[in-house]
C-alpha cells in the first residue's frame, strides 16, 4: 500500500490517547527534547507499561522510531507528521478525501484532495532533507535554518502559505491558500502543465510579458520568489500562468533581494529565449523594477 494511503487510513483508526502521545512527542522534539516512555507516562498521567506497549505498537506501524544508541528515546518521522497534519485538517472538515499524487518535487509531494465543501485542492507535504543538500543550504540562507528536517519542513510550509496569503489577495496568479498545518499546505488545485514541459505556445511573447508583470506585482506586494524557473510555473489550458513553490521567498529589504530578483528574471528570460526564441533583455525588465518595492 502506498505510504500516504496507509497514513490516511490511520487518521480514523488511531485512538485519542495515541494522538495525544504523538502530539506530546512532537512538542518535546520542538523544544529540543527527546521522548522516553518514562517522560511520556509522567507528562500524560499514564501508566509506564501502558505507554511502553503503545510505543511498541506505534513503532510497528512505523509512526515512531528509536534511533540507535540513544537508549529508550523515540522520535517522530514524516509518516507521523503526515498523520497529525491530516488529522487536524480532517477534524476541521477542511479535507475529506486525499487522492492521487499530482506532483513530486525534490522537497515535497503533492496530492489531489477534496474539501468538505467539495472543492478540489492540492495538498503539499514538505519533505526537507529527502534529497538535495544544496537546496537545504539555500533554505538555511533564507533564515530557515534548523538541523531538524521535520522542523525545517514545517517552517517551509509556514513560509509558503505566508507568501500565498500576501500574494493571492493582490491578484498575483498563485494557488489560492486554503489551510496550513505543520508541514502541509493546502491550496486550490491547478489544472495545467509545467512551463518546462511545453514545446510550443501560440503567443510566447505575451506569456513572458504576463509572467514579468506577475513578478512585478509580487515585488510590489513585498515578495521575491527566489526560485523562479520554468519548473515553478504552471500554464493552464486557457494559456494563463500560475506561479507555484514559494517557500524561499524574501522581502525586498533582504540584503540579497536584488540578485535574487535578477536570477528569477534571468531564469525565465533565458528559458523563453532558448525554447521559444523570444528575446527580452534582462536589464530592460529590471530597469522597470528597481524603482518599486523598496529595492
Ligand atoms: N496547487 C497545485 N495544483 C496542481 N499541481 C501542483 C500544485 N502545486 C504543485 N503542483 C505540482 O507538483 C509539482 C511540485 O510542486 P512544487 O514545485 O510546489 O514542489 P517542490 O517539491 O518544491 O518542487 P521542486 O523542489 O522540485 O522545485 C509541480 O511541478 C506541479 O506539477
Ligand atoms: Mg518546484
mmCIF file of C-alpha atoms and ligand atoms in Angstrom:
data_model
loop_
_atom_site.group_PDB
_atom_site.id
_atom_site.type_symbol
_atom_site.label_atom_id
_atom_site.label_comp_id
_atom_site.label_asym_id
_atom_site.label_seq_id
_atom_site.Cartn_x
_atom_site.Cartn_y
_atom_site.Cartn_z
ATOM 1 C CA UNK A 1 0.000 0.000 0.000
ATOM 2 C CA UNK A 2 1.271 3.479 -0.798
ATOM 3 C CA UNK A 3 2.540 5.227 2.324
ATOM 4 C CA UNK A 4 0.175 8.211 2.278
ATOM 5 C CA UNK A 5 -2.856 5.961 1.682
ATOM 6 C CA UNK A 6 -1.780 3.899 4.671
ATOM 7 C CA UNK A 7 -1.404 7.043 6.778
ATOM 8 C CA UNK A 8 -4.759 8.480 5.617
ATOM 9 C CA UNK A 9 -6.451 5.237 6.628
ATOM 10 C CA UNK A 10 -4.935 5.543 10.109
ATOM 11 C CA UNK A 11 -6.497 9.004 10.684
ATOM 12 C CA UNK A 12 -9.800 7.425 11.653
ATOM 13 C CA UNK A 13 -8.409 4.408 13.451
ATOM 14 C CA UNK A 14 -5.861 5.798 15.892
ATOM 15 C CA UNK A 15 -7.212 6.372 19.402
ATOM 16 C CA UNK A 16 -7.396 9.787 21.090
ATOM 17 C CA UNK A 17 -4.669 8.788 23.517
ATOM 18 C CA UNK A 18 -2.390 7.630 20.696
ATOM 19 C CA UNK A 19 -2.793 11.044 19.068
ATOM 20 C CA UNK A 20 -2.032 12.660 22.443
ATOM 21 C CA UNK A 21 1.195 10.648 22.712
ATOM 22 C CA UNK A 22 2.282 11.681 19.199
ATOM 23 C CA UNK A 23 1.407 15.332 19.868
ATOM 24 C CA UNK A 24 3.351 15.294 23.118
ATOM 25 C CA UNK A 25 6.361 13.751 21.370
ATOM 26 C CA UNK A 26 6.135 16.479 18.749
ATOM 27 C CA UNK A 27 6.047 19.268 21.353
ATOM 28 C CA UNK A 28 9.027 17.758 23.125
ATOM 29 C CA UNK A 29 11.008 17.485 19.872
ATOM 30 C CA UNK A 30 10.157 21.107 19.006
ATOM 31 C CA UNK A 31 11.615 22.079 22.363
ATOM 32 C CA UNK A 32 14.750 20.078 21.578
ATOM 33 C CA UNK A 33 13.915 17.257 23.964
ATOM 34 C CA UNK A 34 13.707 13.531 23.242
ATOM 35 C CA UNK A 35 10.765 11.398 24.387
ATOM 36 C CA UNK A 36 11.168 8.328 26.534
ATOM 37 C CA UNK A 37 8.352 6.120 27.870
ATOM 38 C CA UNK A 38 9.046 7.494 31.354
ATOM 39 C CA UNK A 39 8.722 11.131 30.329
ATOM 40 C CA UNK A 40 5.593 10.467 28.270
ATOM 41 C CA UNK A 41 3.955 8.445 31.035
ATOM 42 C CA UNK A 42 4.622 11.212 33.533
ATOM 43 C CA UNK A 43 3.526 14.120 31.370
ATOM 44 C CA UNK A 44 0.312 12.395 30.233
ATOM 45 C CA UNK A 45 -0.507 10.822 33.610
ATOM 46 C CA UNK A 46 -0.482 7.301 32.140
ATOM 47 C CA UNK A 47 0.994 4.025 33.386
ATOM 48 C CA UNK A 48 4.528 3.222 32.222
ATOM 49 C CA UNK A 49 3.620 -0.266 30.957
ATOM 50 C CA UNK A 50 0.719 1.143 29.019
ATOM 51 C CA UNK A 51 2.887 3.796 27.328
ATOM 52 C CA UNK A 52 5.639 1.275 26.566
ATOM 53 C CA UNK A 53 3.116 -1.005 24.893
ATOM 54 C CA UNK A 54 1.688 1.856 22.907
ATOM 55 C CA UNK A 55 5.109 2.999 21.689
ATOM 56 C CA UNK A 56 5.899 -0.545 20.572
ATOM 57 C CA UNK A 57 2.634 -0.618 18.693
ATOM 58 C CA UNK A 58 3.310 2.791 17.091
ATOM 59 C CA UNK A 59 6.803 1.592 16.209
ATOM 60 C CA UNK A 60 5.351 -1.473 14.463
ATOM 61 C CA UNK A 61 3.111 0.825 12.440
ATOM 62 C CA UNK A 62 6.221 2.858 11.517
ATOM 63 C CA UNK A 63 4.882 6.027 13.172
ATOM 64 C CA UNK A 64 7.727 6.371 15.658
ATOM 65 C CA UNK A 65 11.299 5.157 15.612
ATOM 66 C CA UNK A 66 14.071 4.731 18.062
ATOM 67 C CA UNK A 67 17.498 5.998 16.987
ATOM 68 C CA UNK A 68 20.291 3.507 17.534
ATOM 69 C CA UNK A 69 22.438 4.062 20.564
ATOM 70 C CA UNK A 70 20.001 6.506 22.144
ATOM 71 C CA UNK A 71 18.572 4.197 24.765
ATOM 72 C CA UNK A 72 14.818 4.417 25.126
ATOM 73 C CA UNK A 73 14.327 7.571 23.106
ATOM 74 C CA UNK A 74 11.613 7.717 20.487
ATOM 75 C CA UNK A 75 11.157 10.197 17.638
ATOM 76 C CA UNK A 76 8.505 11.055 15.097
ATOM 77 C CA UNK A 77 9.041 10.674 11.346
ATOM 78 C CA UNK A 78 7.405 12.126 8.231
ATOM 79 C CA UNK A 79 4.642 9.496 8.384
ATOM 80 C CA UNK A 80 3.512 10.528 11.874
ATOM 81 C CA UNK A 81 3.792 14.192 10.934
ATOM 82 C CA UNK A 82 1.574 13.492 7.886
ATOM 83 C CA UNK A 83 -0.854 11.710 10.183
ATOM 84 C CA UNK A 84 -1.046 14.621 12.649
ATOM 85 C CA UNK A 85 -1.494 17.151 9.841
ATOM 86 C CA UNK A 86 -4.189 15.086 8.107
ATOM 87 C CA UNK A 87 -5.930 14.567 11.446
ATOM 88 C CA UNK A 88 -6.086 18.337 12.037
ATOM 89 C CA UNK A 89 -7.388 19.041 8.550
ATOM 90 C CA UNK A 90 -9.988 16.291 8.639
ATOM 91 C CA UNK A 91 -11.228 17.235 12.144
ATOM 92 C CA UNK A 92 -11.940 20.735 10.807
ATOM 93 C CA UNK A 93 -13.695 19.406 7.709
ATOM 94 C CA UNK A 94 -11.067 21.061 5.533
ATOM 95 C CA UNK A 95 -10.003 17.801 3.950
ATOM 96 C CA UNK A 96 -12.386 14.911 3.454
ATOM 97 C CA UNK A 97 -10.541 12.928 0.748
ATOM 98 C CA UNK A 98 -6.999 12.519 -0.412
ATOM 99 C CA UNK A 99 -6.384 11.226 -3.920
ATOM 100 C CA UNK A 100 -3.613 10.662 -6.397
ATOM 101 C CA UNK A 101 -0.163 12.156 -6.329
ATOM 102 C CA UNK A 102 -0.114 15.065 -8.769
ATOM 103 C CA UNK A 103 3.471 16.162 -8.324
ATOM 104 C CA UNK A 104 6.776 15.150 -6.862
ATOM 105 C CA UNK A 105 9.429 17.739 -6.243
ATOM 106 C CA UNK A 106 12.825 17.496 -4.663
ATOM 107 C CA UNK A 107 11.442 18.748 -1.375
ATOM 108 C CA UNK A 108 7.756 17.861 -1.397
ATOM 109 C CA UNK A 109 4.987 15.513 -2.531
ATOM 110 C CA UNK A 110 1.738 16.976 -3.848
ATOM 111 C CA UNK A 111 -1.584 15.117 -3.807
ATOM 112 C CA UNK A 112 -5.038 15.975 -5.076
ATOM 113 C CA UNK A 113 -7.607 16.302 -2.318
ATOM 114 C CA UNK A 114 -11.206 17.294 -1.677
ATOM 115 C CA UNK A 115 -12.575 19.730 0.908
ATOM 116 C CA UNK A 116 -15.757 19.350 2.959
ATOM 117 C CA UNK A 117 -17.361 21.791 0.531
ATOM 118 C CA UNK A 118 -16.400 19.657 -2.450
ATOM 119 C CA UNK A 119 -13.605 21.804 -3.865
ATOM 120 C CA UNK A 120 -10.568 20.176 -5.418
ATOM 121 C CA UNK A 121 -7.368 21.102 -3.632
ATOM 122 C CA UNK A 122 -3.661 20.454 -3.872
ATOM 123 C CA UNK A 123 -2.129 19.047 -0.691
ATOM 124 C CA UNK A 124 1.598 19.630 -0.428
ATOM 125 C CA UNK A 125 3.674 17.764 2.158
ATOM 126 C CA UNK A 126 7.174 19.109 2.641
ATOM 127 C CA UNK A 127 9.934 16.505 2.885
ATOM 128 C CA UNK A 128 13.007 18.607 3.510
ATOM 129 C CA UNK A 129 16.158 16.559 3.701
ATOM 130 C CA UNK A 130 14.854 13.783 1.500
ATOM 131 C CA UNK A 131 17.252 14.893 -1.214
ATOM 132 C CA UNK A 132 19.416 17.748 -2.319
ATOM 133 C CA UNK A 133 21.645 19.090 0.382
ATOM 134 C CA UNK A 134 22.217 22.042 -1.922
ATOM 135 C CA UNK A 135 18.651 23.224 -1.706
ATOM 136 C CA UNK A 136 18.603 22.696 2.033
ATOM 137 C CA UNK A 137 21.566 25.028 2.221
ATOM 138 C CA UNK A 138 19.524 27.635 0.423
ATOM 139 C CA UNK A 139 16.731 27.250 2.989
ATOM 140 C CA UNK A 140 19.289 27.895 5.663
ATOM 141 C CA UNK A 141 20.430 31.020 3.885
ATOM 142 C CA UNK A 142 16.816 32.153 3.823
ATOM 143 C CA UNK A 143 16.813 32.079 7.612
ATOM 144 C CA UNK A 144 15.021 28.739 7.847
ATOM 145 C CA UNK A 145 17.959 27.085 9.495
ATOM 146 C CA UNK A 146 17.284 24.076 11.643
ATOM 147 C CA UNK A 147 19.145 20.844 11.906
ATOM 148 C CA UNK A 148 15.920 19.009 12.280
ATOM 149 C CA UNK A 149 14.312 18.162 8.946
ATOM 150 C CA UNK A 150 10.813 17.940 10.375
ATOM 151 C CA UNK A 151 11.144 21.438 11.827
ATOM 152 C CA UNK A 152 12.596 22.715 8.531
ATOM 153 C CA UNK A 153 9.656 21.192 6.690
ATOM 154 C CA UNK A 154 7.169 22.957 8.980
ATOM 155 C CA UNK A 155 8.982 26.244 8.515
ATOM 156 C CA UNK A 156 8.956 25.863 4.744
ATOM 157 C CA UNK A 157 5.186 25.255 4.834
ATOM 158 C CA UNK A 158 4.693 28.314 7.059
ATOM 159 C CA UNK A 159 6.758 30.465 4.722
ATOM 160 C CA UNK A 160 4.913 29.226 1.667
ATOM 161 C CA UNK A 161 1.392 29.867 2.987
ATOM 162 C CA UNK A 162 2.535 33.272 4.247
ATOM 163 C CA UNK A 163 3.587 34.226 0.695
ATOM 164 C CA UNK A 164 0.341 32.908 -0.785
ATOM 165 C CA UNK A 165 -1.721 34.856 1.766
ATOM 166 C CA UNK A 166 0.058 38.061 0.762
ATOM 167 C CA UNK A 167 0.024 37.437 -2.984
ATOM 168 C CA UNK A 168 -3.340 35.874 -3.706
ATOM 169 C CA UNK A 169 -5.456 38.830 -2.490
ATOM 170 C CA UNK A 170 -3.246 41.169 -4.545
ATOM 171 C CA UNK A 171 -4.161 39.326 -7.721
ATOM 172 C CA UNK A 172 -0.800 37.632 -8.295
ATOM 173 C CA UNK A 173 -1.570 34.332 -10.070
ATOM 174 C CA UNK A 174 -0.687 31.806 -7.357
ATOM 175 C CA UNK A 175 -2.654 28.840 -5.954
ATOM 176 C CA UNK A 176 -5.316 30.126 -3.540
ATOM 177 C CA UNK A 177 -4.259 29.397 0.056
ATOM 178 C CA UNK A 178 -6.714 27.217 1.975
ATOM 179 C CA UNK A 179 -5.032 25.863 5.104
ATOM 180 C CA UNK A 180 -1.669 25.053 6.598
ATOM 181 C CA UNK A 181 -0.896 22.592 9.341
ATOM 182 C CA UNK A 182 2.613 21.548 10.307
ATOM 183 C CA UNK A 183 4.494 20.718 7.071
ATOM 184 C CA UNK A 184 1.318 20.509 4.964
ATOM 185 C CA UNK A 185 -0.006 23.297 2.723
ATOM 186 C CA UNK A 186 -3.456 23.049 1.151
ATOM 187 C CA UNK A 187 -4.237 25.274 -1.842
ATOM 188 C CA UNK A 188 -6.558 25.310 -4.819
ATOM 189 C CA UNK A 189 -5.715 22.553 -7.303
ATOM 190 C CA UNK A 190 -4.346 23.985 -10.522
ATOM 191 C CA UNK A 191 -5.092 22.261 -13.789
ATOM 192 C CA UNK A 192 -2.138 22.896 -16.003
ATOM 193 C CA UNK A 193 1.175 21.838 -17.389
ATOM 194 C CA UNK A 194 4.604 22.865 -16.177
ATOM 195 C CA UNK A 195 6.093 25.509 -18.452
ATOM 196 C CA UNK A 196 9.249 23.413 -18.786
ATOM 197 C CA UNK A 197 7.212 20.618 -20.434
ATOM 198 C CA UNK A 198 5.644 22.878 -23.066
ATOM 199 C CA UNK A 199 7.239 22.689 -26.514
ATOM 200 C CA UNK A 200 5.214 25.279 -28.388
ATOM 201 C CA UNK A 201 2.949 28.169 -27.486
ATOM 202 C CA UNK A 202 0.594 30.240 -29.653
ATOM 203 C CA UNK A 203 1.953 33.512 -28.259
ATOM 204 C CA UNK A 204 5.080 33.149 -26.123
ATOM 205 C CA UNK A 205 5.811 36.922 -26.125
ATOM 206 C CA UNK A 206 2.542 37.642 -24.372
ATOM 207 C CA UNK A 207 3.051 34.866 -21.826
ATOM 208 C CA UNK A 208 6.529 36.169 -20.985
ATOM 209 C CA UNK A 209 5.141 39.699 -20.557
ATOM 210 C CA UNK A 210 2.414 38.388 -18.266
ATOM 211 C CA UNK A 211 4.922 36.459 -16.145
ATOM 212 C CA UNK A 212 7.106 39.576 -15.874
ATOM 213 C CA UNK A 213 4.020 41.535 -14.837
ATOM 214 C CA UNK A 214 3.273 38.959 -12.099
ATOM 215 C CA UNK A 215 6.849 39.132 -10.807
ATOM 216 C CA UNK A 216 6.493 42.907 -10.609
ATOM 217 C CA UNK A 217 3.124 42.668 -8.879
ATOM 218 C CA UNK A 218 4.642 40.258 -6.332
ATOM 219 C CA UNK A 219 7.564 42.629 -5.777
ATOM 220 C CA UNK A 220 5.139 45.497 -5.162
ATOM 221 C CA UNK A 221 3.367 43.275 -2.645
ATOM 222 C CA UNK A 222 6.738 42.744 -0.923
ATOM 223 C CA UNK A 223 7.622 39.259 -2.146
ATOM 224 C CA UNK A 224 10.518 37.993 -4.301
ATOM 225 C CA UNK A 225 10.166 34.326 -5.266
ATOM 226 C CA UNK A 226 13.892 33.341 -5.230
ATOM 227 C CA UNK A 227 13.369 30.008 -7.013
ATOM 228 C CA UNK A 228 11.526 31.126 -10.111
ATOM 229 C CA UNK A 229 12.029 28.988 -13.201
ATOM 230 C CA UNK A 230 10.085 27.079 -15.836
ATOM 231 C CA UNK A 231 9.794 24.300 -13.219
ATOM 232 C CA UNK A 232 7.715 26.501 -10.914
ATOM 233 C CA UNK A 233 5.284 27.968 -13.427
ATOM 234 C CA UNK A 234 2.133 26.111 -14.448
ATOM 235 C CA UNK A 235 0.331 27.020 -17.668
ATOM 236 C CA UNK A 236 -3.423 26.393 -17.655
ATOM 237 C CA UNK A 237 -5.328 25.053 -20.681
ATOM 238 C CA UNK A 238 -6.554 28.588 -21.456
ATOM 239 C CA UNK A 239 -2.972 29.898 -21.551
ATOM 240 C CA UNK A 240 -2.785 31.651 -18.183
ATOM 241 C CA UNK A 241 0.159 31.100 -15.872
ATOM 242 C CA UNK A 242 0.264 30.273 -12.153
ATOM 243 C CA UNK A 243 3.473 30.664 -10.138
ATOM 244 C CA UNK A 244 3.975 27.918 -7.531
ATOM 245 C CA UNK A 245 6.522 26.832 -4.913
ATOM 246 C CA UNK A 246 7.168 29.910 -2.718
ATOM 247 C CA UNK A 247 8.901 28.677 0.491
ATOM 248 C CA UNK A 248 12.140 30.553 -0.051
ATOM 249 C CA UNK A 249 10.725 33.982 -0.831
ATOM 250 C CA UNK A 250 12.340 37.079 0.654
ATOM 251 C CA UNK A 251 11.240 40.667 1.195
ATOM 252 C CA UNK A 252 12.636 43.452 -0.995
ATOM 253 C CA UNK A 253 14.535 44.690 2.063
ATOM 254 C CA UNK A 254 16.621 41.466 2.142
ATOM 255 C CA UNK A 255 20.318 42.240 1.570
ATOM 256 C CA UNK A 256 20.429 39.949 -1.486
ATOM 257 C CA UNK A 257 16.995 40.909 -2.806
ATOM 258 C CA UNK A 258 18.275 42.460 -5.995
ATOM 259 C CA UNK A 259 20.427 39.499 -7.009
ATOM 260 C CA UNK A 260 17.602 37.048 -6.218
ATOM 261 C CA UNK A 261 15.208 39.087 -8.325
ATOM 262 C CA UNK A 262 17.752 39.242 -11.133
ATOM 263 C CA UNK A 263 18.260 35.485 -11.017
ATOM 264 C CA UNK A 264 14.486 34.889 -11.134
ATOM 265 C CA UNK A 265 14.131 37.103 -14.209
ATOM 266 C CA UNK A 266 17.205 35.627 -15.879
ATOM 267 C CA UNK A 267 15.921 32.072 -15.413
ATOM 268 C CA UNK A 268 12.632 32.883 -17.090
ATOM 269 C CA UNK A 269 14.070 35.127 -19.814
ATOM 270 C CA UNK A 270 16.748 32.644 -20.827
ATOM 271 C CA UNK A 271 14.201 29.816 -20.910
ATOM 272 C CA UNK A 272 11.968 31.809 -23.287
ATOM 273 C CA UNK A 273 14.989 32.630 -25.436
ATOM 274 C CA UNK A 274 16.142 29.003 -25.711
ATOM 275 C CA UNK A 275 12.754 27.368 -26.030
ATOM 276 C CA UNK A 276 10.686 29.888 -27.998
ATOM 277 C CA UNK A 277 13.264 32.270 -29.480
ATOM 278 C CA UNK A 278 11.749 35.203 -27.614
ATOM 279 C CA UNK A 279 14.379 37.732 -26.620
ATOM 280 C CA UNK A 280 13.785 40.099 -23.732
ATOM 281 C CA UNK A 281 16.814 41.896 -22.261
ATOM 282 C CA UNK A 282 17.011 41.235 -18.529
ATOM 283 C CA UNK A 283 18.350 44.731 -17.881
ATOM 284 C CA UNK A 284 15.308 46.247 -19.542
ATOM 285 C CA UNK A 285 12.992 44.197 -17.329
ATOM 286 C CA UNK A 286 14.943 45.010 -14.180
ATOM 287 C CA UNK A 287 15.142 48.675 -15.164
ATOM 288 C CA UNK A 288 11.380 48.871 -14.815
ATOM 289 C CA UNK A 289 11.547 47.044 -11.493
ATOM 290 C CA UNK A 290 14.114 48.584 -9.309
ATOM 291 C CA UNK A 291 12.134 51.693 -8.651
ATOM 292 C CA UNK A 292 9.438 49.793 -6.751
ATOM 293 C CA UNK A 293 9.239 47.727 -3.615
ATOM 294 C CA UNK A 294 11.993 49.485 -1.654
ATOM 295 C CA UNK A 295 14.850 47.897 -3.594
HETATM 296 N N1 LIG B 1 -1.592 23.641 -6.439
HETATM 297 C C1 LIG B 1 -1.173 22.734 -7.318
HETATM 298 N N2 LIG B 1 -2.024 22.201 -8.209
HETATM 299 C C2 LIG B 1 -1.619 21.274 -9.098
HETATM 300 N N3 LIG B 1 -0.369 20.798 -9.174
HETATM 301 C C3 LIG B 1 0.539 21.270 -8.321
HETATM 302 C C4 LIG B 1 0.192 22.262 -7.351
HETATM 303 N N4 LIG B 1 1.300 22.551 -6.640
HETATM 304 C C5 LIG B 1 2.275 21.768 -7.135
HETATM 305 N N5 LIG B 1 1.843 21.002 -8.160
HETATM 306 C C6 LIG B 1 2.635 20.013 -8.927
HETATM 307 O O1 LIG B 1 3.615 19.429 -8.085
HETATM 308 C C7 LIG B 1 4.934 19.672 -8.559
HETATM 309 C C8 LIG B 1 5.871 20.019 -7.404
HETATM 310 O O2 LIG B 1 5.379 21.161 -6.749
HETATM 311 P P1 LIG B 1 6.323 22.267 -6.133
HETATM 312 O O3 LIG B 1 7.176 22.861 -7.177
HETATM 313 O O4 LIG B 1 5.477 23.180 -5.348
HETATM 314 O O5 LIG B 1 7.185 21.342 -5.143
HETATM 315 P P2 LIG B 1 8.735 21.215 -4.867
HETATM 316 O O6 LIG B 1 8.969 19.926 -4.187
HETATM 317 O O7 LIG B 1 9.155 22.385 -4.089
HETATM 318 O O8 LIG B 1 9.431 21.216 -6.229
HETATM 319 P P3 LIG B 1 10.980 21.400 -6.533
HETATM 320 O O9 LIG B 1 11.716 21.473 -5.251
HETATM 321 O O10 LIG B 1 11.341 20.210 -7.354
HETATM 322 O O11 LIG B 1 11.015 22.687 -7.322
HETATM 323 C C9 LIG B 1 4.789 20.824 -9.533
HETATM 324 O O12 LIG B 1 5.751 20.775 -10.508
HETATM 325 C C10 LIG B 1 3.385 20.648 -10.070
HETATM 326 O O13 LIG B 1 3.408 19.762 -11.168
HETATM 327 MG MG1 LIG B 2 9.074 23.246 -7.554
#
